């Protein structure tokens, strides 16, 4: 039968009587593929269950696994523990297995000593970023880009971006309506990363409503990619490459990747031209502020090898995504937390007013003068971590302090949400020193921690200080955020607050 197929296809006049056979054959083929795939998944599930035997977890729904509990657990219920949290602490200490659907599982880690073992070991790799030797070399070449000499002038750039956004908020301050702030903040952090990383002025005035109307294709592409990457993580069928590839979202994703790559390649090419004559960072710095792109282009390893264009593009992409979406999520939830906690908000405002001495801007030196605000920022990062889970694939068996071992090949995820009460005093130095340093790891820890941590903390301080100086933040009890599990923490219905101008009476 199979031998005859090419022969039929070569015929100029297709014999109609053959068509039903073709359909049957195709259906049979699809059935065989589906059965093989399903068998492979069932075998993998059995193997996973065997390997995670030492880490029992709460009962899982046969189809959804723990998805429903996880979604419920992200709802901010003050002073109340949700199902998963209760399980975590009382029934399944340190770590337990968690299922997303019938075939995808993680080892959910929720104890500082387990977190420490996982993040300090070298037999693991991140799922989103490069691994091994290449990561090690690139990380070393990138580190000088986060030296405080480089970060210092960025404070002014961040402050300018924040002011542009706050000017736009003037119209919201005149009404008693709440407004959605995440989109505003996200555009602002994108604007500031473009200025700091590539000395590019983004078209910050592009409108969000009809989504940029093609004026700034790159911004639209980055914005779309952030949305689609998070969407793909949330929608379980999209974890399959073929389904995602064939879906309309997959099509949009490929289109956005093309635009982003094209833009980045152009920026690199132009800067290479510009730097042809000048390859010494010191000499460039004498003329203008350095940005990340200068650092990347001038970086040399011990053999005087520079990064390839492809490597630079990959690093630029990582910066753009790690650098704007995470910080936008952080800032948005901090503003929301302060709106819900007016007494802490006022203490921050008093501190900021005193530190800024009447200035309408914030300088590098001021960043260390606002410790209470810094504690509120950390407390919000604890309650609403912008990166809610840190995934690692173990390449060799990993034994934890209580003697239990996770087999190679498993993904671990650290979820470190514990208590729902907003209490910045947790971050008083005396309270911090009595806790494990691995109890609070919003920027991860160990060799692969967040390289942009100081950059992000600076930006959060700048934006919070300038916002509180100008506006009073008020919670809208009718529009609470519906927090959803995503790569970067988001709210399904946006983040809404009301604002009023601050009365600057002496
Ligand atoms: C509030 C803001 C931020 C948070 C909470 C955050 C959090 C994190 C976390 C948890 C990781 C580890 C991810 C993993 O191992 O799976 C990470 C890695 C990373 N972050 Fe951030 N990040 C923030 C802002 C930034 C910024 C502003 C930049 C760049 C300008 C940045 C650049 C990176 C890079 C390049 C990595 C990969 C590091 C490596 O693998 O060596 N991040 N970040």
Short mmCIF file of C-alpha atoms and ligand atoms in Angstrom, two decimals:
data_model
loop_
_atom_site.label_atom_id
_atom_site.label_comp_id
_atom_site.label_asym_id
_atom_site.label_seq_id
_atom_site.Cartn_x
_atom_site.Cartn_y
_atom_site.Cartn_z
CA UNK A 1 0.00 0.00 0.00
CA UNK A 2 2.71 2.50 1.01
CA UNK A 3 4.67 1.71 -2.17
CA UNK A 4 1.76 2.91 -4.25
CA UNK A 5 1.44 6.40 -2.68
CA UNK A 6 4.03 8.26 -4.80
CA UNK A 7 2.60 6.62 -7.85
CA UNK A 8 -0.88 7.94 -7.06
CA UNK A 9 0.44 11.38 -6.34
CA UNK A 10 2.19 11.55 -9.68
CA UNK A 11 -0.99 10.93 -11.58
CA UNK A 12 -2.36 13.96 -13.36
CA UNK A 13 -5.92 12.90 -12.73
CA UNK A 14 -6.33 11.85 -9.12
CA UNK A 15 -8.33 8.69 -8.78
CA UNK A 16 -11.22 9.69 -6.45
CA UNK A 17 -11.56 6.17 -5.05
CA UNK A 18 -8.09 6.53 -3.48
CA UNK A 19 -9.04 9.54 -1.28
CA UNK A 20 -10.85 7.65 1.48
CA UNK A 21 -7.79 5.38 1.83
CA UNK A 22 -5.54 8.41 2.09
CA UNK A 23 -7.71 9.84 4.85
CA UNK A 24 -7.63 6.56 6.73
CA UNK A 25 -3.90 6.33 6.37
CA UNK A 26 -3.43 9.87 7.64
CA UNK A 27 -5.76 9.26 10.57
CA UNK A 28 -3.89 6.05 11.41
CA UNK A 29 -0.57 7.85 11.24
CA UNK A 30 -1.80 10.61 13.57
CA UNK A 31 -3.17 8.00 15.97
CA UNK A 32 0.15 6.15 16.05
CA UNK A 33 2.05 9.42 16.72
CA UNK A 34 -0.44 10.38 19.47
CA UNK A 35 -0.22 6.95 21.14
CA UNK A 36 3.61 7.02 21.02
CA UNK A 37 3.68 10.54 22.49
CA UNK A 38 1.19 9.63 25.22
CA UNK A 39 3.11 6.46 26.11
CA UNK A 40 6.34 8.47 26.38
CA UNK A 41 4.60 11.00 28.65
CA UNK A 42 3.15 8.26 30.88
CA UNK A 43 6.58 6.59 31.17
CA UNK A 44 8.11 9.96 32.06
CA UNK A 45 5.39 10.62 34.64
CA UNK A 46 6.04 7.23 36.29
CA UNK A 47 9.76 7.92 36.38
CA UNK A 48 9.17 11.38 37.88
CA UNK A 49 6.84 9.96 40.54
CA UNK A 50 9.53 7.41 41.45
CA UNK A 51 12.26 10.05 41.60
CA UNK A 52 10.22 12.43 43.73
CA UNK A 53 9.01 9.72 46.10
CA UNK A 54 11.03 11.25 48.95
CA UNK A 55 9.15 14.54 48.55
CA UNK A 56 5.43 13.80 48.88
CA UNK A 57 3.03 16.64 48.16
CA UNK A 58 -0.64 17.57 48.56
CA UNK A 59 -3.12 15.43 46.58
CA UNK A 60 -3.19 16.49 42.93
CA UNK A 61 -6.14 16.67 40.53
CA UNK A 62 -5.61 14.01 37.80
CA UNK A 63 -5.74 16.60 34.99
CA UNK A 64 -4.91 20.01 36.49
CA UNK A 65 -2.47 18.86 39.15
CA UNK A 66 -2.08 21.72 41.65
CA UNK A 67 -2.76 24.55 39.20
CA UNK A 68 -5.94 25.66 40.97
CA UNK A 69 -4.30 25.74 44.40
CA UNK A 70 -1.34 27.67 43.02
CA UNK A 71 -3.65 30.28 41.49
CA UNK A 72 -5.57 30.58 44.78
CA UNK A 73 -2.33 30.86 46.73
CA UNK A 74 -1.37 34.00 44.78
CA UNK A 75 -4.44 35.92 45.96
CA UNK A 76 -3.37 38.39 48.59
CA UNK A 77 -5.38 37.18 51.55
CA UNK A 78 -4.04 39.06 54.51
CA UNK A 79 -3.21 37.17 57.70
CA UNK A 80 -4.64 34.01 56.24
CA UNK A 81 -2.84 31.05 54.81
CA UNK A 82 -4.09 29.43 51.65
CA UNK A 83 -4.18 25.70 51.05
CA UNK A 84 -0.75 25.35 49.49
CA UNK A 85 0.87 27.47 52.18
CA UNK A 86 -0.73 25.38 54.93
CA UNK A 87 0.42 22.19 53.29
CA UNK A 88 3.86 23.63 52.89
CA UNK A 89 4.50 24.36 56.49
CA UNK A 90 2.72 21.67 58.38
CA UNK A 91 2.37 18.60 56.25
CA UNK A 92 5.22 18.83 53.76
CA UNK A 93 8.17 20.59 55.36
CA UNK A 94 11.13 21.96 53.34
CA UNK A 95 10.04 20.75 49.88
CA UNK A 96 7.22 18.93 48.11
CA UNK A 97 6.27 17.87 44.61
CA UNK A 98 3.91 20.07 42.68
CA UNK A 99 2.17 19.27 39.38
CA UNK A 100 1.16 21.60 36.57
CA UNK A 101 -1.18 19.34 34.63
CA UNK A 102 -0.64 15.56 34.47
CA UNK A 103 2.90 15.57 33.07
CA UNK A 104 4.82 18.65 34.26
CA UNK A 105 6.16 18.59 37.79
CA UNK A 106 8.54 20.60 39.96
CA UNK A 107 10.09 20.14 43.31
CA UNK A 108 8.76 23.10 45.26
CA UNK A 109 11.35 24.28 47.76
CA UNK A 110 10.36 26.54 50.64
CA UNK A 111 13.06 26.32 53.28
CA UNK A 112 16.12 28.62 53.43
CA UNK A 113 18.57 25.70 53.87
CA UNK A 114 17.14 23.92 50.85
CA UNK A 115 17.29 27.18 48.89
CA UNK A 116 20.92 27.59 49.91
CA UNK A 117 21.86 24.06 48.72
CA UNK A 118 20.11 24.56 45.40
CA UNK A 119 21.40 28.04 44.60
CA UNK A 120 24.99 27.48 45.69
CA UNK A 121 25.52 24.24 43.82
CA UNK A 122 27.19 24.20 40.41
CA UNK A 123 25.45 21.06 39.11
CA UNK A 124 22.42 23.04 38.00
CA UNK A 125 21.62 25.50 35.25
CA UNK A 126 19.08 28.26 34.81
CA UNK A 127 16.30 27.55 32.37
CA UNK A 128 16.21 30.97 30.78
CA UNK A 129 19.81 31.93 30.48
CA UNK A 130 23.00 30.54 28.97
CA UNK A 131 24.88 27.81 30.81
CA UNK A 132 28.37 26.49 31.55
CA UNK A 133 31.60 28.01 30.33
CA UNK A 134 29.89 30.56 28.13
CA UNK A 135 27.82 31.93 31.00
CA UNK A 136 30.90 32.09 33.22
CA UNK A 137 32.92 34.05 30.64
CA UNK A 138 30.08 36.41 29.74
CA UNK A 139 29.18 37.05 33.37
CA UNK A 140 32.82 38.02 34.07
CA UNK A 141 32.89 40.35 31.06
CA UNK A 142 29.59 41.97 32.05
CA UNK A 143 30.32 42.55 35.74
CA UNK A 144 32.24 45.85 35.20
CA UNK A 145 29.03 47.23 33.63
CA UNK A 146 27.44 47.21 37.09
CA UNK A 147 30.28 48.99 38.91
CA UNK A 148 28.97 51.96 40.86
CA UNK A 149 31.01 54.39 38.69
CA UNK A 150 28.89 53.27 35.75
CA UNK A 151 25.61 53.16 37.71
CA UNK A 152 26.01 56.61 39.26
CA UNK A 153 25.04 58.75 36.23
CA UNK A 154 22.07 56.48 35.57
CA UNK A 155 20.24 57.94 38.59
CA UNK A 156 19.68 61.16 36.65
CA UNK A 157 18.39 59.25 33.62
CA UNK A 158 16.02 57.18 35.79
CA UNK A 159 14.84 60.31 37.54
CA UNK A 160 14.06 61.98 34.17
CA UNK A 161 12.03 58.97 33.01
CA UNK A 162 10.12 58.90 36.31
CA UNK A 163 9.34 62.61 36.08
CA UNK A 164 7.94 62.22 32.57
CA UNK A 165 5.61 59.52 33.83
CA UNK A 166 4.58 61.50 36.92
CA UNK A 167 3.77 64.56 34.79
CA UNK A 168 1.32 62.39 32.87
CA UNK A 169 -0.30 61.32 36.13
CA UNK A 170 -1.34 64.92 36.81
CA UNK A 171 -4.66 64.29 35.02
CA UNK A 172 -5.42 61.27 37.24
CA UNK A 173 -4.70 63.32 40.36
CA UNK A 174 -7.51 65.69 39.41
CA UNK A 175 -10.16 62.95 39.50
CA UNK A 176 -11.31 60.60 42.24
CA UNK A 177 -11.17 57.64 39.82
CA UNK A 178 -8.55 54.92 40.09
CA UNK A 179 -6.26 54.16 37.15
CA UNK A 180 -4.16 51.23 35.97
CA UNK A 181 -0.49 51.92 36.66
CA UNK A 182 1.42 48.82 35.48
CA UNK A 183 1.42 49.87 31.81
CA UNK A 184 2.70 53.34 32.67
CA UNK A 185 5.44 51.97 34.88
CA UNK A 186 6.40 49.37 32.32
CA UNK A 187 6.86 52.00 29.59
CA UNK A 188 8.89 54.10 31.99
CA UNK A 189 11.28 51.27 32.94
CA UNK A 190 11.66 50.41 29.26
CA UNK A 191 12.53 54.03 28.57
CA UNK A 192 15.12 54.15 31.31
CA UNK A 193 16.79 50.83 30.37
CA UNK A 194 17.05 52.05 26.76
CA UNK A 195 18.77 55.22 27.95
CA UNK A 196 21.08 53.49 30.41
CA UNK A 197 21.95 50.46 28.33
CA UNK A 198 22.20 51.95 24.84
CA UNK A 199 22.00 55.73 25.23
CA UNK A 200 18.84 55.58 23.13
CA UNK A 201 15.92 57.86 23.74
CA UNK A 202 12.82 55.78 23.38
CA UNK A 203 9.65 57.38 22.09
CA UNK A 204 8.24 57.49 25.61
CA UNK A 205 5.24 59.36 24.37
CA UNK A 206 4.01 56.48 22.30
CA UNK A 207 0.43 55.69 23.17
CA UNK A 208 -0.45 52.42 24.78
CA UNK A 209 -4.07 52.27 23.70
CA UNK A 210 -3.84 51.33 20.05
CA UNK A 211 -0.50 49.81 20.89
CA UNK A 212 2.08 52.15 19.52
CA UNK A 213 0.60 52.50 16.02
CA UNK A 214 3.91 51.49 14.52
CA UNK A 215 5.79 54.60 15.63
CA UNK A 216 8.34 52.72 17.59
CA UNK A 217 8.43 49.16 16.39
CA UNK A 218 11.17 48.10 18.77
CA UNK A 219 9.36 49.21 21.93
CA UNK A 220 6.22 47.51 20.72
CA UNK A 221 8.20 44.33 19.99
CA UNK A 222 9.83 44.24 23.45
CA UNK A 223 6.50 44.97 25.08
CA UNK A 224 4.79 42.22 23.05
CA UNK A 225 7.55 39.74 23.79
CA UNK A 226 7.28 40.29 27.55
CA UNK A 227 3.55 39.70 27.33
CA UNK A 228 3.89 36.61 25.12
CA UNK A 229 6.69 35.02 27.17
CA UNK A 230 4.55 35.35 30.30
CA UNK A 231 1.46 34.12 28.47
CA UNK A 232 3.32 31.07 27.17
CA UNK A 233 4.42 30.21 30.70
CA UNK A 234 0.85 30.43 31.98
CA UNK A 235 -0.96 28.54 29.22
CA UNK A 236 0.06 24.92 29.66
CA UNK A 237 -0.61 23.72 26.05
CA UNK A 238 1.78 26.48 24.91
CA UNK A 239 4.62 24.66 26.70
CA UNK A 240 4.60 22.39 23.67
CA UNK A 241 6.79 23.96 20.95
CA UNK A 242 4.63 22.76 18.04
CA UNK A 243 1.34 24.01 19.52
CA UNK A 244 2.88 27.39 20.34
CA UNK A 245 4.56 27.63 16.94
CA UNK A 246 1.28 27.01 15.12
CA UNK A 247 -0.82 29.31 17.32
CA UNK A 248 -1.57 32.99 16.50
CA UNK A 249 0.47 33.92 19.59
CA UNK A 250 3.41 31.93 18.24
CA UNK A 251 3.14 33.84 14.97
CA UNK A 252 3.07 37.18 16.84
CA UNK A 253 6.05 36.03 18.89
CA UNK A 254 8.19 35.22 15.82
CA UNK A 255 7.28 38.54 14.24
CA UNK A 256 8.27 40.45 17.39
CA UNK A 257 11.55 38.50 17.72
CA UNK A 258 12.42 39.45 14.13
CA UNK A 259 11.77 43.14 14.76
CA UNK A 260 13.71 43.12 18.06
CA UNK A 261 16.70 41.29 16.56
CA UNK A 262 16.82 43.55 13.55
CA UNK A 263 16.80 46.64 15.75
CA UNK A 264 19.48 45.31 18.12
CA UNK A 265 21.73 44.30 15.23
CA UNK A 266 21.43 47.82 13.79
CA UNK A 267 22.26 49.44 17.14
CA UNK A 268 25.31 47.17 17.55
CA UNK A 269 26.47 47.83 13.99
CA UNK A 270 26.22 51.61 14.35
CA UNK A 271 27.99 51.61 17.71
CA UNK A 272 30.78 49.39 16.33
CA UNK A 273 31.31 51.98 13.59
CA UNK A 274 31.37 54.75 16.16
CA UNK A 275 33.83 52.89 18.39
CA UNK A 276 36.17 51.97 15.54
CA UNK A 277 38.60 54.71 16.47
CA UNK A 278 38.14 54.53 20.23
CA UNK A 279 38.47 51.18 21.95
CA UNK A 280 39.67 52.29 25.39
CA UNK A 281 36.80 52.67 27.85
CA UNK A 282 38.64 55.38 29.82
CA UNK A 283 38.97 57.53 26.73
CA UNK A 284 35.33 57.10 25.78
CA UNK A 285 34.30 57.93 29.34
CA UNK A 286 36.27 61.15 29.19
CA UNK A 287 33.93 62.27 26.39
CA UNK A 288 30.55 60.94 27.52
CA UNK A 289 28.82 58.60 30.01
CA UNK A 290 29.45 54.93 29.34
CA UNK A 291 26.51 52.63 28.73
CA UNK A 292 26.20 48.81 28.83
CA UNK A 293 26.73 48.58 25.09
CA UNK A 294 30.15 50.27 25.38
CA UNK A 295 31.09 47.77 28.10
CA UNK A 296 29.96 44.84 25.97
CA UNK A 297 31.74 46.05 22.84
CA UNK A 298 35.01 46.84 24.59
CA UNK A 299 35.04 43.72 26.81
CA UNK A 300 38.03 41.39 26.26
CA UNK A 301 38.77 38.06 27.96
CA UNK A 302 42.27 36.99 29.08
CA UNK A 303 43.10 35.97 25.48
CA UNK A 304 42.00 39.39 24.23
CA UNK A 305 38.97 37.83 22.55
CA UNK A 306 35.90 40.04 22.37
CA UNK A 307 32.25 38.99 22.44
CA UNK A 308 30.78 38.06 19.08
CA UNK A 309 27.88 40.10 17.66
CA UNK A 310 25.60 37.17 18.41
CA UNK A 311 26.75 37.02 22.05
CA UNK A 312 26.25 40.76 22.40
CA UNK A 313 22.77 40.52 20.92
CA UNK A 314 21.88 37.72 23.36
CA UNK A 315 23.13 39.79 26.31
CA UNK A 316 21.27 42.87 25.08
CA UNK A 317 18.06 40.83 24.83
CA UNK A 318 18.52 39.48 28.37
CA UNK A 319 19.07 43.00 29.67
CA UNK A 320 16.01 44.36 27.96
CA UNK A 321 13.73 41.70 29.39
CA UNK A 322 15.31 41.16 32.79
CA UNK A 323 15.85 44.87 33.11
CA UNK A 324 12.45 46.36 32.42
CA UNK A 325 9.68 43.86 33.13
CA UNK A 326 10.96 42.78 36.56
CA UNK A 327 11.56 46.34 37.72
CA UNK A 328 8.14 47.42 36.40
CA UNK A 329 6.47 44.63 38.37
CA UNK A 330 8.48 45.55 41.49
CA UNK A 331 7.66 49.27 41.31
CA UNK A 332 3.96 48.71 40.56
CA UNK A 333 3.44 46.40 43.53
CA UNK A 334 5.44 48.67 45.85
CA UNK A 335 3.15 51.58 44.93
CA UNK A 336 0.16 49.33 45.52
CA UNK A 337 1.46 48.17 48.94
CA UNK A 338 2.05 51.78 49.99
CA UNK A 339 -1.46 52.72 48.85
CA UNK A 340 -2.82 49.92 51.09
CA UNK A 341 -0.67 51.00 54.05
CA UNK A 342 -1.10 54.79 54.40
CA UNK A 343 0.75 55.00 57.73
CA UNK A 344 3.93 53.46 56.24
CA UNK A 345 3.46 55.61 53.13
CA UNK A 346 3.46 58.76 55.26
CA UNK A 347 6.60 57.67 57.13
CA UNK A 348 8.37 57.16 53.79
CA UNK A 349 7.15 60.56 52.54
CA UNK A 350 8.41 62.33 55.67
CA UNK A 351 11.79 60.64 55.29
CA UNK A 352 12.00 61.51 51.57
CA UNK A 353 10.95 65.14 52.10
CA UNK A 354 13.67 65.50 54.73
CA UNK A 355 16.34 63.79 52.57
CA UNK A 356 15.59 65.80 49.42
CA UNK A 357 15.56 69.17 51.22
CA UNK A 358 13.02 70.69 48.84
CA UNK A 359 14.60 69.39 45.60
CA UNK A 360 12.23 68.03 42.94
CA UNK A 361 14.83 65.50 41.85
CA UNK A 362 16.87 62.77 43.50
CA UNK A 363 20.63 62.29 43.29
CA UNK A 364 22.94 59.33 43.83
CA UNK A 365 23.92 60.60 47.29
CA UNK A 366 20.24 60.70 48.40
CA UNK A 367 19.69 57.00 47.77
CA UNK A 368 21.36 56.05 51.06
CA UNK A 369 19.36 58.62 53.04
CA UNK A 370 16.01 56.82 52.82
CA UNK A 371 16.34 53.63 54.93
CA UNK A 372 12.65 53.37 55.88
CA UNK A 373 11.61 53.59 52.21
CA UNK A 374 14.22 50.92 51.41
CA UNK A 375 12.69 48.63 54.06
CA UNK A 376 9.22 49.16 52.55
CA UNK A 377 10.62 48.31 49.09
CA UNK A 378 12.12 45.07 50.44
CA UNK A 379 8.92 44.17 52.28
CA UNK A 380 6.93 44.61 49.09
CA UNK A 381 9.47 42.48 47.15
CA UNK A 382 8.93 39.79 49.79
CA UNK A 383 5.13 39.91 49.49
CA UNK A 384 5.09 40.38 45.72
CA UNK A 385 8.40 38.99 44.37
CA UNK A 386 8.75 40.17 40.73
CA UNK A 387 10.42 36.84 39.92
CA UNK A 388 8.15 34.52 41.92
CA UNK A 389 10.03 31.32 41.20
CA UNK A 390 13.60 30.44 40.40
CA UNK A 391 13.80 27.37 38.22
CA UNK A 392 16.84 25.14 38.07
CA UNK A 393 17.47 21.90 36.24
CA UNK A 394 19.67 19.61 38.32
CA UNK A 395 22.37 17.90 36.26
CA UNK A 396 23.41 15.50 39.03
CA UNK A 397 21.60 14.18 42.13
CA UNK A 398 21.33 16.82 44.83
CA UNK A 399 21.26 15.86 48.52
CA UNK A 400 19.74 18.30 51.01
CA UNK A 401 20.61 18.85 54.67
CA UNK A 402 17.98 16.37 55.91
CA UNK A 403 19.45 13.59 53.77
CA UNK A 404 16.77 13.54 51.07
CA UNK A 405 18.02 13.47 47.48
CA UNK A 406 16.46 14.90 44.32
CA UNK A 407 17.37 12.92 41.20
CA UNK A 408 19.11 14.55 38.23
CA UNK A 409 16.93 16.11 35.58
CA UNK A 410 14.40 17.71 37.87
CA UNK A 411 13.38 21.29 37.88
CA UNK A 412 13.27 22.94 41.25
CA UNK A 413 11.47 26.10 42.00
CA UNK A 414 11.89 28.20 45.11
CA UNK A 415 8.75 29.94 46.22
CA UNK A 416 9.40 32.13 49.15
CA UNK A 417 6.09 33.62 50.06
CA UNK A 418 5.38 33.11 53.71
CA UNK A 419 3.43 35.65 55.70
CA UNK A 420 1.00 38.09 54.19
CA UNK A 421 1.25 40.98 56.66
CA UNK A 422 3.04 44.13 55.41
CA UNK A 423 5.64 44.87 58.05
CA UNK A 424 8.76 46.73 56.85
CA UNK A 425 10.34 46.39 60.29
CA UNK A 426 11.24 42.83 59.34
CA UNK A 427 14.10 44.52 57.49
CA UNK A 428 15.54 46.39 60.45
CA UNK A 429 19.24 45.37 60.61
CA UNK A 430 18.78 43.56 63.96
CA UNK A 431 15.90 41.48 62.53
CA UNK A 432 17.76 40.71 59.30
CA UNK A 433 20.83 39.42 61.17
CA UNK A 434 18.73 36.91 63.12
CA UNK A 435 17.43 35.27 59.91
CA UNK A 436 19.01 33.02 57.32
CA UNK A 437 20.22 35.13 54.36
CA UNK A 438 18.40 32.60 52.15
CA UNK A 439 15.00 33.38 53.70
CA UNK A 440 14.65 36.43 51.40
CA UNK A 441 16.04 35.98 47.89
CA UNK A 442 14.08 38.17 45.43
CA UNK A 443 17.27 38.58 43.38
CA UNK A 444 18.27 34.92 43.83
CA UNK A 445 21.59 34.07 45.47
CA UNK A 446 24.86 32.28 44.74
CA UNK A 447 26.87 32.50 41.53
CA UNK A 448 23.86 33.11 39.29
CA UNK A 449 22.20 35.83 41.32
CA UNK A 450 20.80 38.92 39.63
CA UNK A 451 23.60 40.98 38.13
CA UNK A 452 21.26 43.99 37.89
CA UNK A 453 20.28 44.00 41.58
CA UNK A 454 21.83 47.38 42.44
CA UNK A 455 20.56 48.92 39.21
CA UNK A 456 17.05 47.70 40.08
CA UNK A 457 17.18 48.82 43.72
CA UNK A 458 18.36 52.28 42.59
CA UNK A 459 15.56 52.58 40.07
CA UNK A 460 12.93 51.48 42.59
CA UNK A 461 14.17 54.01 45.15
CA UNK A 462 14.23 56.83 42.57
CA UNK A 463 10.70 56.15 41.34
CA UNK A 464 9.15 55.61 44.79
CA UNK A 465 10.80 58.73 46.21
CA UNK A 466 9.72 60.98 43.34
CA UNK A 467 6.20 59.56 43.32
CA UNK A 468 5.62 59.95 47.07
CA UNK A 469 7.06 63.46 46.96
CA UNK A 470 4.34 64.42 44.54
CA UNK A 471 1.32 62.20 45.10
CA UNK A 472 -0.65 60.60 47.86
CA UNK A 473 -1.46 56.98 46.95
CA UNK A 474 -4.91 55.64 47.82
CA UNK A 475 -6.12 52.05 47.62
CA UNK A 476 -9.18 51.28 45.48
CA UNK A 477 -10.91 48.51 47.49
CA UNK A 478 -13.14 47.64 44.52
CA UNK A 479 -10.23 46.85 42.22
CA UNK A 480 -7.78 44.63 44.03
CA UNK A 481 -5.11 43.01 41.87
CA UNK A 482 -5.63 39.37 40.86
CA UNK A 483 -2.09 38.13 41.04
CA UNK A 484 -1.27 35.36 38.59
CA UNK A 485 1.64 32.93 38.47
CA UNK A 486 3.87 34.06 35.63
CA UNK A 487 7.57 34.31 34.89
CA UNK A 488 7.34 37.89 36.11
CA UNK A 489 4.66 38.64 38.69
CA UNK A 490 1.62 40.30 37.14
CA UNK A 491 -1.98 41.03 37.91
CA UNK A 492 -4.67 39.70 35.60
CA UNK A 493 -6.79 42.84 36.00
CA UNK A 494 -3.90 45.31 36.22
CA UNK A 495 -2.91 47.29 39.30
CA UNK A 496 -5.25 50.13 40.18
CA UNK A 497 -4.77 52.97 42.66
CA UNK A 498 -6.11 56.50 43.13
CA UNK A 499 -3.80 59.46 43.56
CA UNK A 500 -4.09 62.97 44.99
CA UNK A 501 -1.51 65.79 44.87
CA UNK A 502 0.53 66.07 48.06
CA UNK A 503 -0.04 69.24 49.97
CA UNK A 504 3.45 70.77 50.40
CA UNK A 505 2.57 73.06 53.30
CA UNK A 506 5.56 73.91 55.49
C1 LIG B 1 13.23 44.17 40.74
C2 LIG B 1 13.95 43.87 39.70
C3 LIG B 1 14.64 42.55 39.47
C4 LIG B 1 14.44 41.35 40.06
C5 LIG B 1 13.46 40.99 41.18
C6 LIG B 1 15.37 40.41 39.45
C7 LIG B 1 15.47 39.09 39.81
C8 LIG B 1 16.34 38.20 39.21
C9 LIG B 1 16.43 36.80 39.56
C10 LIG B 1 15.60 36.10 40.63
C11 LIG B 1 17.38 36.25 38.77
C12 LIG B 1 17.83 34.79 38.75
C13 LIG B 1 16.97 34.06 37.74
C14 LIG B 1 17.31 32.60 37.65
O1 LIG B 1 18.39 32.20 38.01
O2 LIG B 1 16.45 31.84 37.17
C15 LIG B 1 17.89 37.30 37.90
C16 LIG B 1 18.88 37.13 36.95
C17 LIG B 1 19.33 38.13 36.12
N1 LIG B 1 18.98 39.45 36.15
FE1 LIG B 1 17.61 40.28 37.39
N2 LIG B 1 16.09 41.08 38.50
C18 LIG B 1 15.69 42.39 38.49
C19 LIG B 1 16.20 43.39 37.68
C20 LIG B 1 17.22 43.25 36.78
C21 LIG B 1 17.81 44.32 35.99
C22 LIG B 1 17.41 45.78 36.10
C23 LIG B 1 18.76 43.76 35.18
C24 LIG B 1 19.67 44.41 34.17
C25 LIG B 1 19.84 45.67 33.99
C26 LIG B 1 18.78 42.34 35.47
C27 LIG B 1 19.59 41.45 34.84
C28 LIG B 1 19.65 40.11 35.16
C29 LIG B 1 20.51 39.18 34.45
C30 LIG B 1 21.45 39.50 33.28
C31 LIG B 1 20.30 37.92 35.06
C32 LIG B 1 20.99 36.60 34.70
C33 LIG B 1 22.22 36.49 35.59
C34 LIG B 1 23.05 35.24 35.35
O3 LIG B 1 22.51 34.21 34.94
O4 LIG B 1 24.26 35.31 35.60
N3 LIG B 1 17.84 42.07 36.44
N4 LIG B 1 17.24 38.48 38.19
#
